[in-house]
Amino acid sequence: MALDVVDLRNFYASPLGQVARRLVGRMVRAQWEDHAALRVLGVGYATPYLVDFQARAQRVMAFMPAAQGVVHWPPGGRSASALVEVSMMPLPDASIDRILVVHALEVGENPRDILEEIWRILAPGGRVVIIVPSRSGLWARVDTTPFGHGHPYSRGQLQALLQETLFLPVFWGEALYVPPFGRATLLRSAPAFERIAGRFSLPGAGVHVVEATKQLYRPASQRRAVRRAVAPIEVLAPAGVGAG
């Protein structure tokens, strides 16, 4: 069952949500240091993490699942968010350079369809970063945060799903070792949790963070023939370029 966009927005506005954004966002930024002039897309509820790329990317967009709902983003200026069916996104083939998937796979009805669609719109040489709750972590067992909803993954399950959809992992990481509670003492110690646990590769992280590239050859599927009825939307021009 998809998460509600209001609940997601409220979580990231909370002290615990802000800590989660900083800790997970730090890993995403480390993988995408070189993103200047690239086209960046968030799938699911990725806007808390997309703000780090607005200044240098050519275009940053946020696609939110129809069952979840959508919010206007960014808060000021023209909206770069849209409500879509994430297994049939209105974008041309190979049109996006970087895709961030968060709060999507674990609550989607068919995660394989979502990844197949991401494969289609990802450019050759592009990268996708996927964030999902870890099956062994405490965050997946507490439903007071968005990471406690849907289907958590073990590393083996996620690796098998990526292999089935022709993605090649190039980086595996974990984040959110701090317990998912809003106590001030815990939140203050969150960076220390991450630093110590990450240094010694301890078990119990809240989320997997995996970066992958697309394998360039795949058989055409019947589902692709059906989805061509969805017309692409004109969102790929650099920001500030008018329609004329």
GROMACS .gro file of C-alpha atoms in nm:
model
  244
    1MET     CA    1   0.000   0.000   0.000
    2ALA     CA    2   0.138   0.340  -0.101
    3LEU     CA    3   0.227   0.595   0.161
    4ASP     CA    4   0.030   0.919   0.183
    5VAL     CA    5   0.215   1.227   0.066
    6VAL     CA    6   0.099   1.429   0.368
    7ASP     CA    7   0.246   1.172   0.607
    8LEU     CA    8   0.572   1.172   0.413
    9ARG     CA    9   0.595   1.549   0.418
   10ASN     CA   10   0.521   1.561   0.791
   11PHE     CA   11   0.786   1.298   0.865
   12TYR     CA   12   1.059   1.492   0.685
   13ALA     CA   13   0.954   1.809   0.865
   14SER     CA   14   1.006   1.636   1.202
   15PRO     CA   15   1.342   1.625   1.387
   16LEU     CA   16   1.375   1.251   1.316
   17GLY     CA   17   1.297   1.305   0.948
   18GLN     CA   18   1.556   1.581   0.923
   19VAL     CA   19   1.819   1.350   1.070
   20ALA     CA   20   1.722   1.077   0.822
   21ARG     CA   21   1.749   1.323   0.534
   22ARG     CA   22   2.096   1.434   0.640
   23LEU     CA   23   2.234   1.084   0.695
   24VAL     CA   24   2.090   0.926   0.380
   25GLY     CA   25   2.141   1.239   0.171
   26ARG     CA   26   2.509   1.243   0.257
   27MET     CA   27   2.551   0.902   0.093
   28VAL     CA   28   2.358   1.005  -0.217
   29ARG     CA   29   2.567   1.321  -0.258
   30ALA     CA   30   2.885   1.119  -0.225
   31GLN     CA   31   2.781   0.903  -0.521
   32TRP     CA   32   2.667   1.193  -0.735
   33GLU     CA   33   2.936   1.453  -0.675
   34ASP     CA   34   2.967   1.509  -1.050
   35HIS     CA   35   2.612   1.600  -1.151
   36ALA     CA   36   2.664   1.937  -1.319
   37ALA     CA   37   2.446   1.986  -1.630
   38LEU     CA   38   2.280   1.647  -1.584
   39ARG     CA   39   1.909   1.561  -1.585
   40VAL     CA   40   1.802   1.433  -1.242
   41LEU     CA   41   1.474   1.261  -1.155
   42GLY     CA   42   1.334   1.152  -0.821
   43VAL     CA   43   1.083   0.865  -0.817
   44GLY     CA   44   0.860   0.807  -0.514
   45TYR     CA   45   0.902   1.077  -0.251
   46ALA     CA   46   1.252   1.203  -0.321
   47THR     CA   47   1.216   1.579  -0.283
   48PRO     CA   48   1.394   1.599   0.057
   49TYR     CA   49   1.705   1.464  -0.116
   50LEU     CA   50   1.671   1.639  -0.452
   51VAL     CA   51   1.735   1.986  -0.312
   52ASP     CA   52   2.108   1.906  -0.302
   53PHE     CA   53   2.119   1.892  -0.683
   54GLN     CA   54   1.911   2.191  -0.788
   55ALA     CA   55   2.195   2.441  -0.811
   56ARG     CA   56   2.412   2.256  -1.065
   57ALA     CA   57   2.193   2.006  -1.249
   58GLN     CA   58   2.041   2.097  -1.586
   59ARG     CA   59   1.697   1.990  -1.470
   60VAL     CA   60   1.564   1.831  -1.149
   61MET     CA   61   1.219   1.670  -1.144
   62ALA     CA   62   1.012   1.469  -0.897
   63PHE     CA   63   0.764   1.202  -1.007
   64MET     CA   64   0.528   1.085  -0.735
   65PRO     CA   65   0.306   0.773  -0.756
   66ALA     CA   66  -0.063   0.826  -0.824
   67ALA     CA   67  -0.163   0.627  -0.516
   68GLN     CA   68   0.060   0.842  -0.295
   69GLY     CA   69  -0.041   1.190  -0.403
   70VAL     CA   70   0.171   1.485  -0.505
   71VAL     CA   71   0.291   1.813  -0.352
   72HIS     CA   72   0.407   2.127  -0.527
   73TRP     CA   73   0.788   2.127  -0.547
   74PRO     CA   74   1.003   2.325  -0.520
   75PRO     CA   75   0.806   2.556  -0.289
   76GLY     CA   76   0.899   2.868  -0.483
   77GLY     CA   77   0.874   2.908  -0.859
   78ARG     CA   78   0.746   2.673  -1.128
   79SER     CA   79   0.654   2.323  -1.017
   80ALA     CA   80   0.892   2.042  -1.109
   81SER     CA   81   0.677   1.768  -0.955
   82ALA     CA   82   0.413   1.553  -1.122
   83LEU     CA   83   0.166   1.280  -1.033
   84VAL     CA   84   0.238   0.977  -1.253
   85GLU     CA   85   0.196   0.605  -1.290
   86VAL     CA   86   0.553   0.508  -1.202
   87SER     CA   87   0.546   0.194  -1.415
   88MET     CA   88   0.458   0.405  -1.723
   89MET     CA   89   0.629   0.742  -1.686
   90PRO     CA   90   0.568   1.011  -1.951
   91LEU     CA   91   0.931   1.050  -2.058
   92PRO     CA   92   1.121   0.948  -2.373
   93ASP     CA   93   1.358   0.653  -2.376
   94ALA     CA   94   1.710   0.718  -2.238
   95SER     CA   95   1.623   1.075  -2.135
   96ILE     CA   96   1.745   1.092  -1.771
   97ASP     CA   97   2.104   1.083  -1.641
   98ARG     CA   98   2.047   1.028  -1.268
   99ILE     CA   99   1.744   0.871  -1.097
  100LEU     CA  100   1.685   0.856  -0.722
  101VAL     CA  101   1.429   0.600  -0.604
  102VAL     CA  102   1.306   0.637  -0.246
  103HIS     CA  103   0.975   0.538  -0.081
  104ALA     CA  104   0.877   0.360  -0.402
  105LEU     CA  105   0.993   0.000  -0.445
  106GLU     CA  106   0.891  -0.121  -0.100
  107VAL     CA  107   0.533   0.008  -0.137
  108GLY     CA  108   0.482  -0.042  -0.511
  109GLU     CA  109   0.248  -0.318  -0.626
  110ASN     CA  110   0.503  -0.444  -0.876
  111PRO     CA  111   0.859  -0.327  -0.806
  112ARG     CA  112   0.987  -0.512  -1.111
  113ASP     CA  113   0.767  -0.301  -1.339
  114ILE     CA  114   0.899   0.015  -1.173
  115LEU     CA  115   1.260  -0.087  -1.231
  116GLU     CA  116   1.188  -0.188  -1.590
  117GLU     CA  117   1.047   0.158  -1.651
  118ILE     CA  118   1.347   0.320  -1.485
  119TRP     CA  119   1.571   0.112  -1.712
  120ARG     CA  120   1.383   0.247  -2.014
  121ILE     CA  121   1.419   0.617  -1.928
  122LEU     CA  122   1.776   0.597  -1.792
  123ALA     CA  123   2.038   0.715  -2.041
  124PRO     CA  124   2.333   0.492  -2.134
  125GLY     CA  125   2.599   0.558  -1.872
  126GLY     CA  126   2.336   0.692  -1.633
  127ARG     CA  127   2.309   0.594  -1.267
  128VAL     CA  128   2.021   0.504  -1.040
  129VAL     CA  129   2.040   0.518  -0.660
  130ILE     CA  130   1.782   0.304  -0.480
  131ILE     CA  131   1.697   0.346  -0.113
  132VAL     CA  132   1.486   0.076   0.052
  133PRO     CA  133   1.426  -0.037   0.411
  134SER     CA  134   1.658  -0.312   0.530
  135ARG     CA  135   1.493  -0.635   0.636
  136SER     CA  136   1.729  -0.672   0.930
  137GLY     CA  137   1.704  -0.315   1.056
  138LEU     CA  138   1.491  -0.168   1.333
  139TRP     CA  139   1.343   0.100   1.105
  140ALA     CA  140   1.150  -0.165   0.908
  141ARG     CA  141   0.989  -0.293   1.229
  142VAL     CA  142   0.854   0.039   1.357
  143ASP     CA  143   0.565   0.184   1.158
  144THR     CA  144   0.597   0.539   1.293
  145THR     CA  145   0.826   0.632   1.001
  146PRO     CA  146   0.780   0.579   0.624
  147PHE     CA  147   1.058   0.319   0.628
  148GLY     CA  148   0.836   0.096   0.844
  149HIS     CA  149   0.579   0.045   0.569
  150GLY     CA  150   0.571  -0.194   0.277
  151HIS     CA  151   0.815  -0.472   0.194
  152PRO     CA  152   1.168  -0.441   0.338
  153TYR     CA  153   1.454  -0.605   0.151
  154SER     CA  154   1.753  -0.815   0.236
  155ARG     CA  155   2.063  -0.744   0.030
  156GLY     CA  156   2.015  -1.074  -0.152
  157GLN     CA  157   1.653  -0.994  -0.242
  158LEU     CA  158   1.747  -0.651  -0.374
  159GLN     CA  159   2.040  -0.790  -0.569
  160ALA     CA  160   1.816  -1.053  -0.731
  161LEU     CA  161   1.559  -0.787  -0.827
  162LEU     CA  162   1.828  -0.571  -0.986
  163GLN     CA  163   1.966  -0.868  -1.177
  164GLU     CA  164   1.620  -0.958  -1.310
  165THR     CA  165   1.570  -0.604  -1.441
  166LEU     CA  166   1.920  -0.581  -1.595
  167PHE     CA  167   2.086  -0.341  -1.353
  168LEU     CA  168   2.446  -0.382  -1.242
  169PRO     CA  169   2.521  -0.262  -0.885
  170VAL     CA  170   2.835  -0.050  -0.857
  171PHE     CA  171   2.801   0.059  -0.494
  172TRP     CA  172   2.640  -0.090  -0.184
  173GLY     CA  173   2.594   0.107   0.136
  174GLU     CA  174   2.379   0.122   0.445
  175ALA     CA  175   2.250   0.408   0.658
  176LEU     CA  176   2.027   0.488   0.956
  177TYR     CA  177   2.191   0.289   1.232
  178VAL     CA  178   2.038   0.522   1.489
  179PRO     CA  179   1.712   0.383   1.636
  180PRO     CA  180   1.397   0.538   1.477
  181PHE     CA  181   1.282   0.734   1.781
  182GLY     CA  182   1.254   1.108   1.822
  183ARG     CA  183   1.435   1.139   2.154
  184ALA     CA  184   1.668   1.437   2.153
  185THR     CA  185   1.961   1.241   2.298
  186LEU     CA  186   1.936   0.981   2.022
  187LEU     CA  187   1.911   1.242   1.748
  188ARG     CA  188   2.218   1.425   1.877
  189SER     CA  189   2.416   1.102   1.875
  190ALA     CA  190   2.300   0.995   1.526
  191PRO     CA  191   2.622   1.102   1.346
  192ALA     CA  192   2.826   0.898   1.594
  193PHE     CA  193   2.603   0.594   1.534
  194GLU     CA  194   2.665   0.624   1.160
  195ARG     CA  195   3.037   0.683   1.190
  196ILE     CA  196   3.108   0.392   1.425
  197ALA     CA  197   2.870   0.141   1.266
  198GLY     CA  198   2.982   0.227   0.915
  199ARG     CA  199   3.350   0.199   1.005
  200PHE     CA  200   3.306  -0.155   1.139
  201SER     CA  201   3.033  -0.263   0.891
  202LEU     CA  202   2.797  -0.352   1.175
  203PRO     CA  203   2.456  -0.512   1.105
  204GLY     CA  204   2.127  -0.342   1.181
  205ALA     CA  205   2.119  -0.043   0.944
  206GLY     CA  206   1.776   0.096   0.863
  207VAL     CA  207   1.813   0.124   0.485
  208HIS     CA  208   2.009  -0.012   0.193
  209VAL     CA  209   2.158   0.246  -0.043
  210VAL     CA  210   2.260   0.093  -0.375
  211GLU     CA  211   2.381   0.260  -0.693
  212ALA     CA  212   2.348   0.075  -1.022
  213THR     CA  213   2.393   0.118  -1.396
  214LYS     CA  214   2.180  -0.030  -1.672
  215GLN     CA  215   2.299  -0.318  -1.884
  216LEU     CA  216   2.252  -0.200  -2.241
  217TYR     CA  217   2.096  -0.507  -2.400
  218ARG     CA  218   1.759  -0.648  -2.308
  219PRO     CA  219   1.474  -0.824  -2.491
  220ALA     CA  220   1.177  -0.611  -2.592
  221SER     CA  221   0.874  -0.684  -2.376
  222GLN     CA  222   0.509  -0.687  -2.463
  223ARG     CA  223   0.439  -0.441  -2.180
  224ARG     CA  224   0.656  -0.184  -2.355
  225ALA     CA  225   0.432  -0.195  -2.661
  226VAL     CA  226   0.132  -0.116  -2.443
  227ARG     CA  227   0.293   0.174  -2.258
  228ARG     CA  228   0.378   0.366  -2.577
  229ALA     CA  229   0.026   0.508  -2.566
  230VAL     CA  230   0.147   0.738  -2.285
  231ALA     CA  231   0.261   1.064  -2.443
  232PRO     CA  232   0.591   1.213  -2.316
  233ILE     CA  233   0.571   1.547  -2.139
  234GLU     CA  234   0.799   1.834  -2.228
  235VAL     CA  235   1.014   1.866  -1.916
  236LEU     CA  236   1.367   1.818  -2.043
  237ALA     CA  237   1.459   2.169  -2.155
  238PRO     CA  238   1.708   2.344  -1.923
  239ALA     CA  239   1.547   2.547  -1.646
  240GLY     CA  240   1.463   2.899  -1.755
  241VAL     CA  241   1.418   2.812  -2.124
  242GLY     CA  242   1.073   2.915  -2.236
  243ALA     CA  243   0.849   2.738  -2.482
  244GLY     CA  244   0.868   3.032  -2.721
   0.00000   0.00000   0.00000
